[in-house]
Amino acid sequence: MSTPSKGSGGDDHSPEHRPDDIPPSEADDPASDTAAGQRFVLHKPGGEPVKTGRNLPVAIASGCALGALVFFSVFPWPQLFTIITSLGVLIGLRELNRAFGGKGVALAVVPLAVGGVAMQAGAYFGGADWLAGITALTAIACLAWRLRGGAEGFVADASANLFVLVYLPFLLATWMLLIAHPEDGQYRLVVFIVVTISSDIGGYFAGILLGRHKMAPVISPNKTWEGFGGSVVGCAVAGALCVTLLLNGPWWVGVVLGLSVVLAATVGDLIESLFKRDLGVKDMGRFMPGHGGLMDRIDSLLIAGPVVWVVLSLLLP
């Protein structure tokens, strides 16, 4: 379900932004990285070594394991996927609560957890109307929950709660809208995941091997335009193939879908980068070996989910 990447050519552990706990002698010696088993070394055209900043075999293995769990929860009983997204809500909420807590911001964990799980089931069994209704009720419950804390910090806490409500359980529930499609919902979810992952893979390898021109140096210094180009190519090809082979749609719909996902995934990466930078955290958690926290891995998927649902609903109703 995830890849060892960020949408346009690397994350905070890429070779241009080394972890602070790695001694300079080790950081500059690819051989020591390989010998220590800490990193997998790629090479640019011409033979120059490039450090990826993470143990790629471990990252790929953990990503494949999670992907397999998702796959076998979708086929043959798509209802089981509500359990996966509900667990995602609870794990992600735990990571976000810890991150916000470091800034002195209090989340209404109980209403967010209860409402967030209800939103997953509501989206699958009741559709967009139920999702909208449960989201509104959860927002009211979060605001009411915060009343006990008095006036001091109310606006900051309330804003954070509403942000988390939309960013995590609401966007996650759009995946349930995809899988709930009566004709080919399971395949729509697979198309969404494959195309978004293709953006990550194309951007990661193009950025790390060819990246020269910074895309948004103030927000995310390791993102490059070359990486973005790799994401565009990866998404367009994956979209065309997936839509024609899995959804029996025209190839151009897949290209439109792929380009839409590229933009969404890139925005998702940048949002997560600013979010972590503002909260002063490097990783949201340690949920997946080689990947960091769950929120670190699903940032692109969260933003791409509603975009894919809208595109497919309009072009392949």
GROMACS .gro file of C-alpha atoms in nm, residues 37-301:
model
  265
   37GLY     CA    1   2.313  -0.280   0.673
   38GLN     CA    2   2.151   0.056   0.738
   39ARG     CA    3   2.096   0.174   0.384
   40PHE     CA    4   2.058   0.050   0.031
   41VAL     CA    5   2.288   0.230  -0.215
   42LEU     CA    6   2.167   0.332  -0.560
   43HIS     CA    7   2.392   0.471  -0.832
   44LYS     CA    8   2.330   0.761  -1.065
   45PRO     CA    9   2.404   0.728  -1.437
   46GLY     CA   10   2.782   0.728  -1.453
   47GLY     CA   11   2.833   0.533  -1.132
   48GLU     CA   12   2.808   0.801  -0.863
   49PRO     CA   13   2.660   0.641  -0.548
   50VAL     CA   14   2.342   0.784  -0.403
   51LYS     CA   15   2.232   0.711  -0.049
   52THR     CA   16   1.858   0.665  -0.009
   53GLY     CA   17   1.855   0.749   0.361
   54ARG     CA   18   1.665   0.436   0.460
   55ASN     CA   19   1.692   0.058   0.450
   56LEU     CA   20   1.511  -0.003   0.121
   57PRO     CA   21   1.476  -0.383   0.156
   58VAL     CA   22   1.309  -0.343   0.496
   59ALA     CA   23   1.093  -0.056   0.372
   60ILE     CA   24   0.981  -0.248   0.064
   61ALA     CA   25   0.911  -0.565   0.262
   62SER     CA   26   0.699  -0.386   0.522
   63GLY     CA   27   0.513  -0.196   0.250
   64CYS     CA   28   0.440  -0.519   0.062
   65ALA     CA   29   0.318  -0.686   0.381
   66LEU     CA   30   0.076  -0.402   0.446
   67GLY     CA   31  -0.031  -0.407   0.082
   68ALA     CA   32  -0.104  -0.778   0.104
   69LEU     CA   33  -0.314  -0.721   0.416
   70VAL     CA   34  -0.518  -0.460   0.232
   71PHE     CA   35  -0.557  -0.681  -0.075
   72PHE     CA   36  -0.689  -0.977   0.119
   73SER     CA   37  -0.929  -0.753   0.309
   74VAL     CA   38  -1.075  -0.630  -0.020
   75PHE     CA   39  -1.112  -0.965  -0.195
   76PRO     CA   40  -1.350  -1.139  -0.159
   77TRP     CA   41  -1.525  -0.945   0.123
   78PRO     CA   42  -1.491  -0.571   0.068
   79GLN     CA   43  -1.681  -0.505   0.391
   80LEU     CA   44  -1.367  -0.608   0.579
   81PHE     CA   45  -1.191  -0.302   0.444
   82THR     CA   46  -1.391  -0.092   0.689
   83ILE     CA   47  -1.187  -0.261   0.962
   84ILE     CA   48  -0.861  -0.161   0.792
   85THR     CA   49  -0.958   0.204   0.757
   86SER     CA   50  -1.101   0.209   1.111
   87LEU     CA   51  -0.768   0.084   1.244
   88GLY     CA   52  -0.602   0.350   1.031
   89VAL     CA   53  -0.816   0.614   1.200
   90LEU     CA   54  -0.719   0.495   1.547
   91ILE     CA   55  -0.347   0.459   1.473
   92GLY     CA   56  -0.331   0.790   1.288
   93LEU     CA   57  -0.524   0.966   1.562
   94ARG     CA   58  -0.275   0.837   1.819
   95GLU     CA   59   0.015   0.978   1.614
   96LEU     CA   60  -0.157   1.312   1.559
   97ASN     CA   61  -0.253   1.342   1.926
   98ARG     CA   62   0.108   1.292   2.029
   99ALA     CA   63   0.231   1.546   1.772
  100PHE     CA   64  -0.025   1.811   1.869
  101GLY     CA   65   0.033   1.742   2.236
  102GLY     CA   66   0.395   1.848   2.194
  103LYS     CA   67   0.264   2.193   2.102
  104GLY     CA   68   0.020   2.206   2.392
  105VAL     CA   69  -0.286   2.152   2.171
  106ALA     CA   70  -0.551   1.913   2.305
  107LEU     CA   71  -0.748   1.688   2.071
  108ALA     CA   72  -1.093   1.552   2.155
  109VAL     CA   73  -0.967   1.197   2.117
  110VAL     CA   74  -1.285   1.014   2.221
  111PRO     CA   75  -1.529   1.186   1.983
  112LEU     CA   76  -1.273   1.183   1.704
  113ALA     CA   77  -1.214   0.810   1.749
  114VAL     CA   78  -1.581   0.715   1.778
  115GLY     CA   79  -1.694   0.947   1.501
  116GLY     CA   80  -1.398   0.859   1.279
  117VAL     CA   81  -1.474   0.487   1.294
  118ALA     CA   82  -1.845   0.555   1.236
  119MET     CA   83  -1.756   0.760   0.929
  120GLN     CA   84  -1.584   0.458   0.771
  121ALA     CA   85  -1.886   0.231   0.813
  122GLY     CA   86  -2.127   0.510   0.721
  123ALA     CA   87  -1.942   0.585   0.396
  124TYR     CA   88  -1.944   0.221   0.290
  125PHE     CA   89  -2.298   0.127   0.384
  126GLY     CA   90  -2.470   0.464   0.343
  127GLY     CA   91  -2.265   0.654   0.087
  128ALA     CA   92  -2.171   1.021   0.072
  129ASP     CA   93  -2.490   1.138   0.249
  130TRP     CA   94  -2.417   0.931   0.558
  131LEU     CA   95  -2.053   1.036   0.552
  132ALA     CA   96  -2.150   1.404   0.546
  133GLY     CA   97  -2.401   1.361   0.828
  134ILE     CA   98  -2.167   1.168   1.059
  135THR     CA   99  -1.887   1.417   0.990
  136ALA     CA  100  -2.111   1.708   1.091
  137LEU     CA  101  -2.223   1.535   1.410
  138THR     CA  102  -1.863   1.446   1.500
  139ALA     CA  103  -1.757   1.808   1.449
  140ILE     CA  104  -2.028   1.923   1.689
  141ALA     CA  105  -1.926   1.658   1.942
  142CYS     CA  106  -1.560   1.768   1.924
  143LEU     CA  107  -1.652   2.132   1.985
  144ALA     CA  108  -1.881   2.039   2.272
  145TRP     CA  109  -1.613   1.814   2.424
  146ARG     CA  110  -1.369   2.106   2.435
  147LEU     CA  111  -1.613   2.328   2.630
  148ARG     CA  112  -1.490   2.170   2.952
  149GLY     CA  113  -1.149   2.332   2.907
  150GLY     CA  114  -1.272   2.690   2.926
  151ALA     CA  115  -1.190   2.987   2.706
  152GLU     CA  116  -0.811   2.974   2.713
  153GLY     CA  117  -0.681   2.802   2.401
  154PHE     CA  118  -1.032   2.719   2.279
  155VAL     CA  119  -0.983   2.850   1.924
  156ALA     CA  120  -0.651   2.668   1.879
  157ASP     CA  121  -0.788   2.340   2.016
  158ALA     CA  122  -1.114   2.364   1.820
  159SER     CA  123  -0.928   2.443   1.497
  160ALA     CA  124  -0.694   2.149   1.548
  161ASN     CA  125  -0.986   1.914   1.613
  162LEU     CA  126  -1.170   2.020   1.300
  163PHE     CA  127  -0.849   1.992   1.097
  164VAL     CA  128  -0.785   1.639   1.223
  165LEU     CA  129  -1.149   1.542   1.161
  166VAL     CA  130  -1.128   1.638   0.795
  167TYR     CA  131  -0.766   1.541   0.731
  168LEU     CA  132  -0.778   1.189   0.870
  169PRO     CA  133  -1.117   1.014   0.904
  170PHE     CA  134  -1.307   1.215   0.641
  171LEU     CA  135  -1.045   1.186   0.367
  172LEU     CA  136  -0.986   0.824   0.463
  173ALA     CA  137  -1.358   0.753   0.428
  174THR     CA  138  -1.348   0.854   0.061
  175TRP     CA  139  -1.167   0.524   0.007
  176MET     CA  140  -1.485   0.357   0.129
  177LEU     CA  141  -1.687   0.552  -0.128
  178LEU     CA  142  -1.462   0.403  -0.395
  179ILE     CA  143  -1.494   0.045  -0.280
  180ALA     CA  144  -1.869   0.079  -0.226
  181HIS     CA  145  -1.935   0.129  -0.599
  182PRO     CA  146  -2.193  -0.140  -0.683
  183GLU     CA  147  -2.030  -0.266  -1.003
  184ASP     CA  148  -1.653  -0.258  -0.967
  185GLY     CA  149  -1.577  -0.095  -0.635
  186GLN     CA  150  -1.299  -0.333  -0.538
  187TYR     CA  151  -1.114  -0.264  -0.862
  188ARG     CA  152  -1.163   0.110  -0.825
  189LEU     CA  153  -0.984   0.091  -0.492
  190VAL     CA  154  -0.703  -0.113  -0.647
  191VAL     CA  155  -0.669   0.139  -0.930
  192PHE     CA  156  -0.651   0.424  -0.679
  193ILE     CA  157  -0.378   0.256  -0.476
  194VAL     CA  158  -0.172   0.141  -0.776
  195VAL     CA  159  -0.179   0.480  -0.950
  196THR     CA  160  -0.088   0.669  -0.632
  197ILE     CA  161   0.195   0.429  -0.555
  198SER     CA  162   0.318   0.473  -0.913
  199SER     CA  163   0.346   0.844  -0.845
  200ASP     CA  164   0.562   0.771  -0.541
  201ILE     CA  165   0.781   0.518  -0.721
  202GLY     CA  166   0.832   0.727  -1.035
  203GLY     CA  167   0.901   1.041  -0.836
  204TYR     CA  168   1.133   0.870  -0.593
  205PHE     CA  169   1.369   0.709  -0.842
  206ALA     CA  170   1.362   0.992  -1.095
  207GLY     CA  171   1.426   1.244  -0.819
  208ILE     CA  172   1.702   1.054  -0.646
  209LEU     CA  173   1.884   0.959  -0.967
  210LEU     CA  174   1.823   1.263  -1.186
  211GLY     CA  175   1.702   1.535  -0.948
  212ARG     CA  176   1.880   1.867  -0.988
  213HIS     CA  177   1.623   2.147  -0.982
  214LYS     CA  178   1.444   2.213  -0.654
  215MET     CA  179   1.067   2.223  -0.669
  216ALA     CA  180   0.974   2.382  -0.334
  217PRO     CA  181   1.299   2.438  -0.140
  218VAL     CA  182   1.135   2.635   0.140
  219ILE     CA  183   0.870   2.368   0.209
  220SER     CA  184   1.046   2.044   0.116
  221PRO     CA  185   1.410   2.091   0.009
  222ASN     CA  186   1.446   1.743  -0.140
  223LYS     CA  187   1.163   1.761  -0.392
  224THR     CA  188   1.278   1.821  -0.749
  225TRP     CA  189   1.115   1.892  -1.082
  226GLU     CA  190   1.284   1.583  -1.224
  227GLY     CA  191   1.114   1.379  -0.955
  228PHE     CA  192   0.783   1.542  -1.040
  229GLY     CA  193   0.838   1.443  -1.405
  230GLY     CA  194   0.895   1.085  -1.297
  231SER     CA  195   0.569   1.097  -1.103
  232VAL     CA  196   0.382   1.229  -1.408
  233VAL     CA  197   0.512   0.951  -1.631
  234GLY     CA  198   0.453   0.679  -1.371
  235CYS     CA  199   0.098   0.793  -1.297
  236ALA     CA  200  -0.004   0.843  -1.660
  237VAL     CA  201   0.117   0.499  -1.764
  238ALA     CA  202  -0.026   0.325  -1.458
  239GLY     CA  203  -0.356   0.509  -1.495
  240ALA     CA  204  -0.398   0.419  -1.861
  241LEU     CA  205  -0.317   0.053  -1.797
  242CYS     CA  206  -0.530   0.018  -1.484
  243VAL     CA  207  -0.838   0.189  -1.625
  244THR     CA  208  -0.834  -0.012  -1.948
  245LEU     CA  209  -0.750  -0.348  -1.790
  246LEU     CA  210  -0.941  -0.331  -1.460
  247LEU     CA  211  -1.228  -0.090  -1.523
  248ASN     CA  212  -1.283  -0.145  -1.898
  249GLY     CA  213  -1.263   0.229  -1.955
  250PRO     CA  214  -1.091   0.432  -2.229
  251TRP     CA  215  -0.720   0.492  -2.193
  252TRP     CA  216  -0.758   0.870  -2.187
  253VAL     CA  217  -0.963   0.846  -1.866
  254GLY     CA  218  -0.665   0.669  -1.712
  255VAL     CA  219  -0.432   0.947  -1.824
  256VAL     CA  220  -0.664   1.213  -1.679
  257LEU     CA  221  -0.682   1.011  -1.359
  258GLY     CA  222  -0.305   0.976  -1.346
  259LEU     CA  223  -0.240   1.347  -1.395
  260SER     CA  224  -0.498   1.431  -1.130
  261VAL     CA  225  -0.332   1.191  -0.887
  262VAL     CA  226   0.011   1.342  -0.954
  263LEU     CA  227  -0.111   1.685  -0.852
  264ALA     CA  228  -0.299   1.550  -0.550
  265ALA     CA  229  -0.010   1.332  -0.431
  266THR     CA  230   0.240   1.616  -0.466
  267VAL     CA  231   0.016   1.852  -0.271
  268GLY     CA  232  -0.030   1.579  -0.009
  269ASP     CA  233   0.345   1.545   0.032
  270LEU     CA  234   0.394   1.918   0.070
  271ILE     CA  235   0.108   1.947   0.320
  272GLU     CA  236   0.259   1.672   0.533
  273SER     CA  237   0.603   1.834   0.511
  274LEU     CA  238   0.473   2.169   0.635
  275PHE     CA  239   0.259   1.997   0.897
  276LYS     CA  240   0.555   1.812   1.048
  277ARG     CA  241   0.782   2.115   1.017
  278ASP     CA  242   0.535   2.333   1.205
  279LEU     CA  243   0.489   2.074   1.480
  280GLY     CA  244   0.864   2.015   1.503
  281VAL     CA  245   0.859   1.639   1.438
  282LYS     CA  246   1.068   1.435   1.195
  283ASP     CA  247   0.844   1.128   1.178
  284MET     CA  248   0.488   1.092   1.305
  285GLY     CA  249   0.563   0.753   1.459
  286ARG     CA  250   0.723   0.413   1.413
  287PHE     CA  251   0.430   0.215   1.281
  288MET     CA  252   0.610   0.052   0.986
  289PRO     CA  253   0.976  -0.059   0.981
  290GLY     CA  254   1.166   0.151   0.729
  291HIS     CA  255   0.874   0.389   0.680
  292GLY     CA  256   0.806   0.579   1.002
  293GLY     CA  257   0.454   0.647   1.121
  294LEU     CA  258   0.131   0.562   0.945
  295MET     CA  259   0.064   0.929   0.874
  296ASP     CA  260   0.404   0.955   0.707
  297ARG     CA  261   0.303   0.688   0.458
  298ILE     CA  262  -0.054   0.776   0.370
  299ASP     CA  263  -0.012   1.150   0.315
  300SER     CA  264  -0.036   1.118  -0.063
  301LEU     CA  265  -0.316   0.861  -0.042
   0.00000   0.00000   0.00000
